[in-house]
């Protein structure tokens, strides 16, 4: 309940050039947020109202699920991160600093270590388990390229929860409960979402699910089965093993064949008149580790693409970057003709779909030569990893149905961490038999400030935001066309005061501005409904506008209060 | 509403050795908070519940006063602090760091600069004023000696508000409104407090008031008039000019007198058989500035003490430290015999109560000599400053009544900043005449996390915290004496479920622990009331305990629900 003349919502016509996404543009232009540096944002009153509403819903559902709210220090001792091994492993996104006494600290980008250290030596028996603690906490991740406004910024507000269990099954129960809880939160927020299989990344653990809000400008690619409920981030998607009904070539094992200048898979398939399915492609990457970097070759089917995240997980690197041709030559690799037979002093991995494949064609590690009739067998099983990127129209691993590709924005991620952190940090409890066991741990994150932007990505038009009633900073705007029209002003004020008494979140645009300016702000800021008090009042008529479709209707002034009370 | 078996509240018998204050000891022992480093604390569920209640009350009152909530980035660009000149002036408490791209940032210890930069170029006309924006934000101050738990920690939660006005009078109106608002907040929290005159410190501005909660362990000394409403922090207290009815000595102007070994005021008064009132004391301090440090002599009446804060303000130093004797000698000062006549190459200030005083005695700047018959006149008026510490029984500057000394803990501080920051940062608006004028600004801080500890300092006994109903994490604890007594367990559970339905914040101690352990936790954690369900139930009797006075009474089990509903 507020008058626009009092509200601090400095709207603008132009957005900064680097703003390309609707949420970024409209939230800045509508005066919801303000940028104060790369990846750093202030929430202005409109933005803060939306943020608080999201936070309140998350809190209700987390409390309902039995989690307990805490508030952990944002500034975290570096020692905890050294203990878990993530102080270096987290990379440059971890912001490190020293205090006046030269002690090392980090600005927590996530709080697994801090939360584990909190319960360590306090929770000592299985009888005290399970336990789920959560917080709404600031996080800082020093992104290399902060962008897209609130979607990829450096300081942000997150709901992060951490649960502790005496066994794997109980962790599974909590994981399922959080699956339900997150689903209920997103339903209440009015967002269309999918829970998808995900890569666990730097957080780690034995399994995770991402909650993706479907939005055409989403950063993430997800694959959804047309037939069943299978859904996965492309980084983690699996498929039923690919098959090919084209004829398989035949040759004696590892015959060497002269293939002058045949350096690409396309050229190779064309040369042998076979399908790319029967060729093996070598992709060379430079893997960065904490104290070294080295070239690694990934072998996949010629018709597939390497999935970088899977490749990185396969070799356990902190990061994979492209390898330059001269680096290949320095390592005695022959670009265009690399194969795993006769490969020397270079680590390699093979996509698991190639295991036991026969009659394949691949490079001979010699310029202008390929080997044909290759059987992919008798290799160390550790070499075989899931490396390939699942594509649209690949077959679902669960039901064989067709996979469809879609865009999503990650808003939540839940993890079964298992004993990864508790082992590293020696955080144990005594089980029923008096045996000391590391906690089974889960963690559950939801991007609270990010959800403000996601809600816009999920609902906007070319004029601005379209908030639903749950998230809108105000559900109704009364627009007084001409504040100098005293009869209209009197009516609008009385209605405003009446609605205030009903606790309806109403904004009265009482500014001395042109009507067009007021309408533009209404459309940009995207309150669900507007009621225009203008000249029509002489005939006892008001104009009612629904923001969603900008549909207008005329309502009787005498019935306005009851109409609005029913609606809101 | 919670069962103790689910609650994470790890209470302990012992507090760490460095915990000396009740709030520090009981909040740690009761599992409200946990220390994770010097001046860094985590809020556990009980502490977070209290914190949230305080925050909710502050929010209600701030919104009621027309302020609008925002949320500013904690990580703040160093450039803003350089612009205001505080980047260096704030000293080592300002935590500075660099991001991965080597840009300079600070962790905001306060947000005047950030808030001013937010409205700058957005609020351009007097028509858009006044405006008051506030937030609940983390702050970081890298204290040299963090101590006393939440009372002097490094990372803390603060409510900080900033208002902008087109003239001094309107700033005064908002300042008075915040005076009322803060008073109402503290009344609602159930705390006894005084609004006192205060030193404005590093924040600056033309006037400020501190809100002090009275508590015997308070860090601050405050002076309260017995007769009128005058109240001031000792750092800012004034008094009616001191007088003395003892005989004034008489001598020719500046006669030199041999006073062998008379180095103290006491010895000097004794030597001349006069009251210390007629002597002038020299106090030498080393003043630290941004780029230099130097000795400064402060002259005050022999019977007075120097007030360090006033002395620091007088000379505009960043810090004052004690001067060593050899430093005095290096500066050609004669310890024990310093006076302002013939003082060379050393800056000095004189307490304003000495201005125009006659027939005083002071050092001659020569070993074993004093000057007598000194008239303190014809000196540069800039030399005269308020330097002395007001003491108990001094006279009130407003009414002449007696001042009494008391202990307080600062919980809020409101400032009339005037144009200090807006001038430095060139933040202007156009006034009624189209003239560009720097904003008149106010700022208003309240220590939210600090209030959790303050509430304990204001209400505890030797056994633990004593929360009032407004702040208590739970208003009632039902203690089930023996969970194996199935009849009692049934009764306690049913009552608990009933109270839950009434939205009464009840905790059910259903732990399999000895009764003594449960009672100790109740007393330590300090919920307002306990209801014991024990053997008495056989006679339809329950024991009811009020935490405040530990008074016990017996109530009829059948009437328990109605009794509690009425009470809570």
mmCIF file of N, CA, C and O in Angstrom, chain A residues 145-201:
data_model
loop_
_atom_site.group_PDB
_atom_site.id
_atom_site.type_symbol
_atom_site.label_atom_id
_atom_site.label_comp_id
_atom_site.label_asym_id
_atom_site.label_seq_id
_atom_site.Cartn_x
_atom_site.Cartn_y
_atom_site.Cartn_z
ATOM 1 N N UNK A 145 32.857 -13.905 -15.916
ATOM 2 C CA UNK A 145 32.057 -12.993 -16.731
ATOM 3 C C UNK A 145 30.648 -12.848 -16.146
ATOM 4 O O UNK A 145 29.718 -13.520 -16.586
ATOM 5 N N UNK A 146 30.505 -11.969 -15.151
ATOM 6 C CA UNK A 146 29.158 -11.764 -14.622
ATOM 7 C C UNK A 146 28.304 -11.174 -15.732
ATOM 8 O O UNK A 146 28.774 -10.324 -16.493
ATOM 9 N N UNK A 147 27.054 -11.628 -15.863
ATOM 10 C CA UNK A 147 26.203 -11.116 -16.942
ATOM 11 C C UNK A 147 24.746 -11.492 -16.681
ATOM 12 O O UNK A 147 24.444 -12.145 -15.684
ATOM 13 N N UNK A 148 23.878 -11.032 -17.551
ATOM 14 C CA UNK A 148 22.445 -11.345 -17.477
ATOM 15 C C UNK A 148 21.805 -10.849 -16.180
ATOM 16 O O UNK A 148 20.882 -11.469 -15.651
ATOM 17 N N UNK A 149 22.310 -9.754 -15.630
ATOM 18 C CA UNK A 149 21.678 -9.176 -14.446
ATOM 19 C C UNK A 149 21.711 -10.119 -13.266
ATOM 20 O O UNK A 149 22.764 -10.638 -12.901
ATOM 21 N N UNK A 150 20.540 -10.383 -12.680
ATOM 22 C CA UNK A 150 20.484 -11.218 -11.476
ATOM 23 C C UNK A 150 20.739 -12.685 -11.777
ATOM 24 O O UNK A 150 20.887 -13.489 -10.858
ATOM 25 N N UNK A 151 20.772 -13.045 -13.053
ATOM 26 C CA UNK A 151 20.907 -14.476 -13.368
ATOM 27 C C UNK A 151 22.332 -14.981 -13.176
ATOM 28 O O UNK A 151 22.551 -16.131 -12.822
ATOM 29 N N UNK A 152 23.293 -14.147 -13.444
ATOM 30 C CA UNK A 152 24.668 -14.579 -13.219
ATOM 31 C C UNK A 152 25.446 -13.410 -12.630
ATOM 32 O O UNK A 152 26.174 -12.717 -13.319
ATOM 33 N N UNK A 153 25.181 -13.162 -11.346
ATOM 34 C CA UNK A 153 25.879 -12.061 -10.698
ATOM 35 C C UNK A 153 26.868 -12.638 -9.677
ATOM 36 O O UNK A 153 27.038 -13.845 -9.583
ATOM 37 N N UNK A 154 27.528 -11.775 -8.982
ATOM 38 C CA UNK A 154 28.576 -12.246 -8.077
ATOM 39 C C UNK A 154 28.080 -12.366 -6.634
ATOM 40 O O UNK A 154 28.270 -13.372 -5.993
ATOM 41 N N UNK A 155 27.418 -11.313 -6.155
ATOM 42 C CA UNK A 155 26.819 -11.414 -4.823
ATOM 43 C C UNK A 155 25.346 -11.726 -5.010
ATOM 44 O O UNK A 155 24.674 -11.055 -5.794
ATOM 45 N N UNK A 156 24.854 -12.734 -4.326
ATOM 46 C CA UNK A 156 23.439 -13.084 -4.487
ATOM 47 C C UNK A 156 22.906 -13.715 -3.216
ATOM 48 O O UNK A 156 23.655 -14.112 -2.327
ATOM 49 N N UNK A 157 21.575 -13.760 -3.152
ATOM 50 C CA UNK A 157 20.924 -14.334 -1.975
ATOM 51 C C UNK A 157 20.482 -15.748 -2.301
ATOM 52 O O UNK A 157 19.817 -15.984 -3.306
ATOM 53 N N UNK A 158 20.841 -16.676 -1.431
ATOM 54 C CA UNK A 158 20.535 -18.073 -1.680
ATOM 55 C C UNK A 158 19.878 -18.667 -0.446
ATOM 56 O O UNK A 158 20.183 -18.275 0.677
ATOM 57 N N UNK A 159 18.971 -19.595 -0.680
ATOM 58 C CA UNK A 159 18.503 -20.437 0.416
ATOM 59 C C UNK A 159 19.360 -21.678 0.331
ATOM 60 O O UNK A 159 19.311 -22.392 -0.674
ATOM 61 N N UNK A 160 20.192 -21.906 1.329
ATOM 62 C CA UNK A 160 20.983 -23.127 1.299
ATOM 63 C C UNK A 160 20.716 -23.955 2.553
ATOM 64 O O UNK A 160 20.805 -23.474 3.668
ATOM 65 N N UNK A 161 20.365 -25.208 2.316
ATOM 66 C CA UNK A 161 20.064 -26.116 3.420
ATOM 67 C C UNK A 161 20.998 -27.312 3.383
ATOM 68 O O UNK A 161 21.480 -27.701 2.309
ATOM 69 N N UNK A 162 21.268 -27.870 4.552
ATOM 70 C CA UNK A 162 22.208 -28.983 4.677
ATOM 71 C C UNK A 162 21.601 -29.979 5.645
ATOM 72 O O UNK A 162 21.185 -29.603 6.739
ATOM 73 N N UNK A 163 21.558 -31.253 5.224
ATOM 74 C CA UNK A 163 20.964 -32.245 6.115
ATOM 75 C C UNK A 163 21.980 -33.320 6.463
ATOM 76 O O UNK A 163 22.917 -33.574 5.710
ATOM 77 N N UNK A 164 21.786 -33.924 7.631
ATOM 78 C CA UNK A 164 22.725 -34.912 8.166
ATOM 79 C C UNK A 164 21.950 -36.156 8.552
ATOM 80 O O UNK A 164 20.895 -36.061 9.184
ATOM 81 N N UNK A 165 22.517 -37.289 8.179
ATOM 82 C CA UNK A 165 21.795 -38.550 8.342
ATOM 83 C C UNK A 165 22.726 -39.654 8.799
ATOM 84 O O UNK A 165 23.934 -39.588 8.596
ATOM 85 N N UNK A 166 22.082 -40.701 9.387
ATOM 86 C CA UNK A 166 22.894 -41.809 9.882
ATOM 87 C C UNK A 166 23.071 -42.903 8.836
ATOM 88 O O UNK A 166 23.860 -43.812 9.034
ATOM 89 N N UNK A 167 22.335 -42.827 7.745
ATOM 90 C CA UNK A 167 22.552 -43.814 6.690
ATOM 91 C C UNK A 167 22.053 -43.278 5.348
ATOM 92 O O UNK A 167 21.354 -42.270 5.285
ATOM 93 N N UNK A 168 22.448 -43.991 4.333
ATOM 94 C CA UNK A 168 22.144 -43.621 2.949
ATOM 95 C C UNK A 168 20.631 -43.552 2.689
ATOM 96 O O UNK A 168 20.155 -42.655 1.997
ATOM 97 N N UNK A 169 19.894 -44.498 3.293
ATOM 98 C CA UNK A 169 18.451 -44.552 3.035
ATOM 99 C C UNK A 169 17.759 -43.299 3.559
ATOM 100 O O UNK A 169 16.860 -42.746 2.944
ATOM 101 N N UNK A 170 18.198 -42.887 4.765
ATOM 102 C CA UNK A 170 17.548 -41.726 5.353
ATOM 103 C C UNK A 170 17.888 -40.467 4.558
ATOM 104 O O UNK A 170 17.051 -39.581 4.406
ATOM 105 N N UNK A 171 19.115 -40.425 4.043
ATOM 106 C CA UNK A 171 19.473 -39.308 3.151
ATOM 107 C C UNK A 171 18.557 -39.319 1.922
ATOM 108 O O UNK A 171 18.069 -38.268 1.491
ATOM 109 N N UNK A 172 18.308 -40.508 1.404
ATOM 110 C CA UNK A 172 17.420 -40.633 0.248
ATOM 111 C C UNK A 172 16.009 -40.131 0.550
ATOM 112 O O UNK A 172 15.385 -39.448 -0.262
ATOM 113 N N UNK A 173 15.536 -40.426 1.771
ATOM 114 C CA UNK A 173 14.205 -39.978 2.177
ATOM 115 C C UNK A 173 14.147 -38.441 2.203
ATOM 116 O O UNK A 173 13.232 -37.812 1.684
ATOM 117 N N UNK A 174 15.186 -37.820 2.763
ATOM 118 C CA UNK A 174 15.208 -36.355 2.838
ATOM 119 C C UNK A 174 15.343 -35.741 1.441
ATOM 120 O O UNK A 174 14.724 -34.717 1.132
ATOM 121 N N UNK A 175 16.149 -36.392 0.611
ATOM 122 C CA UNK A 175 16.326 -35.932 -0.771
ATOM 123 C C UNK A 175 14.969 -35.916 -1.489
ATOM 124 O O UNK A 175 14.614 -34.946 -2.157
ATOM 125 N N UNK A 176 14.196 -36.982 -1.274
ATOM 126 C CA UNK A 176 12.860 -37.047 -1.894
ATOM 127 C C UNK A 176 11.932 -35.974 -1.308
ATOM 128 O O UNK A 176 11.142 -35.362 -2.020
ATOM 129 N N UNK A 177 12.059 -35.776 0.005
ATOM 130 C CA UNK A 177 11.237 -34.749 0.659
ATOM 131 C C UNK A 177 11.556 -33.371 0.091
ATOM 132 O O UNK A 177 10.661 -32.562 -0.170
ATOM 133 N N UNK A 178 12.841 -33.101 -0.128
ATOM 134 C CA UNK A 178 13.230 -31.812 -0.689
ATOM 135 C C UNK A 178 12.784 -31.696 -2.147
ATOM 136 O O UNK A 178 12.431 -30.613 -2.600
ATOM 137 N N UNK A 179 12.792 -32.821 -2.842
ATOM 138 C CA UNK A 179 12.267 -32.843 -4.203
ATOM 139 C C UNK A 179 10.822 -32.353 -4.177
ATOM 140 O O UNK A 179 10.427 -31.461 -4.953
ATOM 141 N N UNK A 180 10.046 -32.880 -3.253
ATOM 142 C CA UNK A 180 8.644 -32.461 -3.120
ATOM 143 C C UNK A 180 8.539 -31.001 -2.680
ATOM 144 O O UNK A 180 7.706 -30.246 -3.174
ATOM 145 N N UNK A 181 9.374 -30.641 -1.713
ATOM 146 C CA UNK A 181 9.316 -29.277 -1.155
ATOM 147 C C UNK A 181 9.662 -28.240 -2.222
ATOM 148 O O UNK A 181 8.975 -27.221 -2.368
ATOM 149 N N UNK A 182 10.713 -28.503 -2.975
ATOM 150 C CA UNK A 182 11.100 -27.561 -4.038
ATOM 151 C C UNK A 182 10.005 -27.472 -5.094
ATOM 152 O O UNK A 182 9.721 -26.400 -5.623
ATOM 153 N N UNK A 183 9.414 -28.614 -5.374
ATOM 154 C CA UNK A 183 8.337 -28.603 -6.372
ATOM 155 C C UNK A 183 7.178 -27.746 -5.889
ATOM 156 O O UNK A 183 6.620 -26.949 -6.636
ATOM 157 N N UNK A 184 6.846 -27.895 -4.585
ATOM 158 C CA UNK A 184 5.732 -27.129 -4.042
ATOM 159 C C UNK A 184 6.062 -25.628 -4.041
ATOM 160 O O UNK A 184 5.220 -24.803 -4.346
ATOM 161 N N UNK A 185 7.293 -25.296 -3.702
ATOM 162 C CA UNK A 185 7.697 -23.880 -3.711
ATOM 163 C C UNK A 185 7.525 -23.293 -5.111
ATOM 164 O O UNK A 185 6.901 -22.239 -5.289
ATOM 165 N N UNK A 186 8.021 -24.002 -6.104
ATOM 166 C CA UNK A 186 7.960 -23.464 -7.472
ATOM 167 C C UNK A 186 6.530 -23.414 -7.992
ATOM 168 O O UNK A 186 6.157 -22.495 -8.725
ATOM 169 N N UNK A 187 5.726 -24.389 -7.563
ATOM 170 C CA UNK A 187 4.306 -24.318 -7.926
ATOM 171 C C UNK A 187 3.648 -23.087 -7.317
ATOM 172 O O UNK A 187 2.921 -22.363 -7.980
ATOM 173 N N UNK A 188 3.934 -22.864 -6.027
ATOM 174 C CA UNK A 188 3.337 -21.689 -5.363
ATOM 175 C C UNK A 188 3.811 -20.391 -6.004
ATOM 176 O O UNK A 188 3.075 -19.409 -6.046
ATOM 177 N N UNK A 189 5.052 -20.369 -6.475
ATOM 178 C CA UNK A 189 5.556 -19.166 -7.142
ATOM 179 C C UNK A 189 4.955 -18.998 -8.530
ATOM 180 O O UNK A 189 5.120 -17.965 -9.170
ATOM 181 N N UNK A 190 4.262 -20.046 -8.991
ATOM 182 C CA UNK A 190 3.593 -19.965 -10.290
ATOM 183 C C UNK A 190 4.533 -20.163 -11.459
ATOM 184 O O UNK A 190 4.304 -19.618 -12.541
ATOM 185 N N UNK A 191 5.581 -20.950 -11.258
ATOM 186 C CA UNK A 191 6.573 -21.146 -12.319
ATOM 187 C C UNK A 191 6.483 -22.551 -12.903
ATOM 188 O O UNK A 191 6.302 -23.525 -12.161
ATOM 189 N N UNK A 192 6.605 -22.651 -14.215
ATOM 190 C CA UNK A 192 6.613 -23.959 -14.869
ATOM 191 C C UNK A 192 8.035 -24.494 -14.830
ATOM 192 O O UNK A 192 8.967 -23.825 -15.270
ATOM 193 N N UNK A 193 8.204 -25.688 -14.289
ATOM 194 C CA UNK A 193 9.566 -26.177 -14.063
ATOM 195 C C UNK A 193 9.667 -27.670 -14.322
ATOM 196 O O UNK A 193 8.659 -28.362 -14.448
ATOM 197 N N UNK A 194 10.901 -28.157 -14.399
ATOM 198 C CA UNK A 194 11.177 -29.592 -14.449
ATOM 199 C C UNK A 194 12.316 -29.892 -13.490
ATOM 200 O O UNK A 194 13.261 -29.103 -13.390
ATOM 201 N N UNK A 195 12.222 -30.991 -12.783
ATOM 202 C CA UNK A 195 13.361 -31.474 -11.995
ATOM 203 C C UNK A 195 14.156 -32.393 -12.903
ATOM 204 O O UNK A 195 13.610 -33.368 -13.418
ATOM 205 N N UNK A 196 15.407 -32.078 -13.135
ATOM 206 C CA UNK A 196 16.184 -32.838 -14.129
ATOM 207 C C UNK A 196 17.424 -33.458 -13.517
ATOM 208 O O UNK A 196 17.972 -32.969 -12.528
ATOM 209 N N UNK A 197 17.875 -34.531 -14.109
ATOM 210 C CA UNK A 197 19.148 -35.140 -13.734
ATOM 211 C C UNK A 197 20.236 -34.117 -14.011
ATOM 212 O O UNK A 197 20.209 -33.441 -15.034
ATOM 213 N N UNK A 198 21.204 -34.027 -13.096
ATOM 214 C CA UNK A 198 22.191 -32.964 -13.224
ATOM 215 C C UNK A 198 23.590 -33.444 -12.923
ATOM 216 O O UNK A 198 23.792 -34.475 -12.284
ATOM 217 N N UNK A 199 24.530 -32.671 -13.404
ATOM 218 C CA UNK A 199 25.926 -32.888 -13.052
ATOM 219 C C UNK A 199 26.159 -32.237 -11.694
ATOM 220 O O UNK A 199 25.654 -31.155 -11.426
ATOM 221 N N UNK A 200 26.932 -32.885 -10.831
ATOM 222 C CA UNK A 200 27.088 -32.352 -9.482
ATOM 223 C C UNK A 200 28.186 -31.308 -9.351
ATOM 224 O O UNK A 200 28.313 -30.647 -8.328
ATOM 225 N N UNK A 201 29.000 -31.175 -10.372
ATOM 226 C CA UNK A 201 29.996 -30.114 -10.410
ATOM 227 C C UNK A 201 30.908 -30.070 -9.207
ATOM 228 O O UNK A 201 31.264 -31.112 -8.633
#
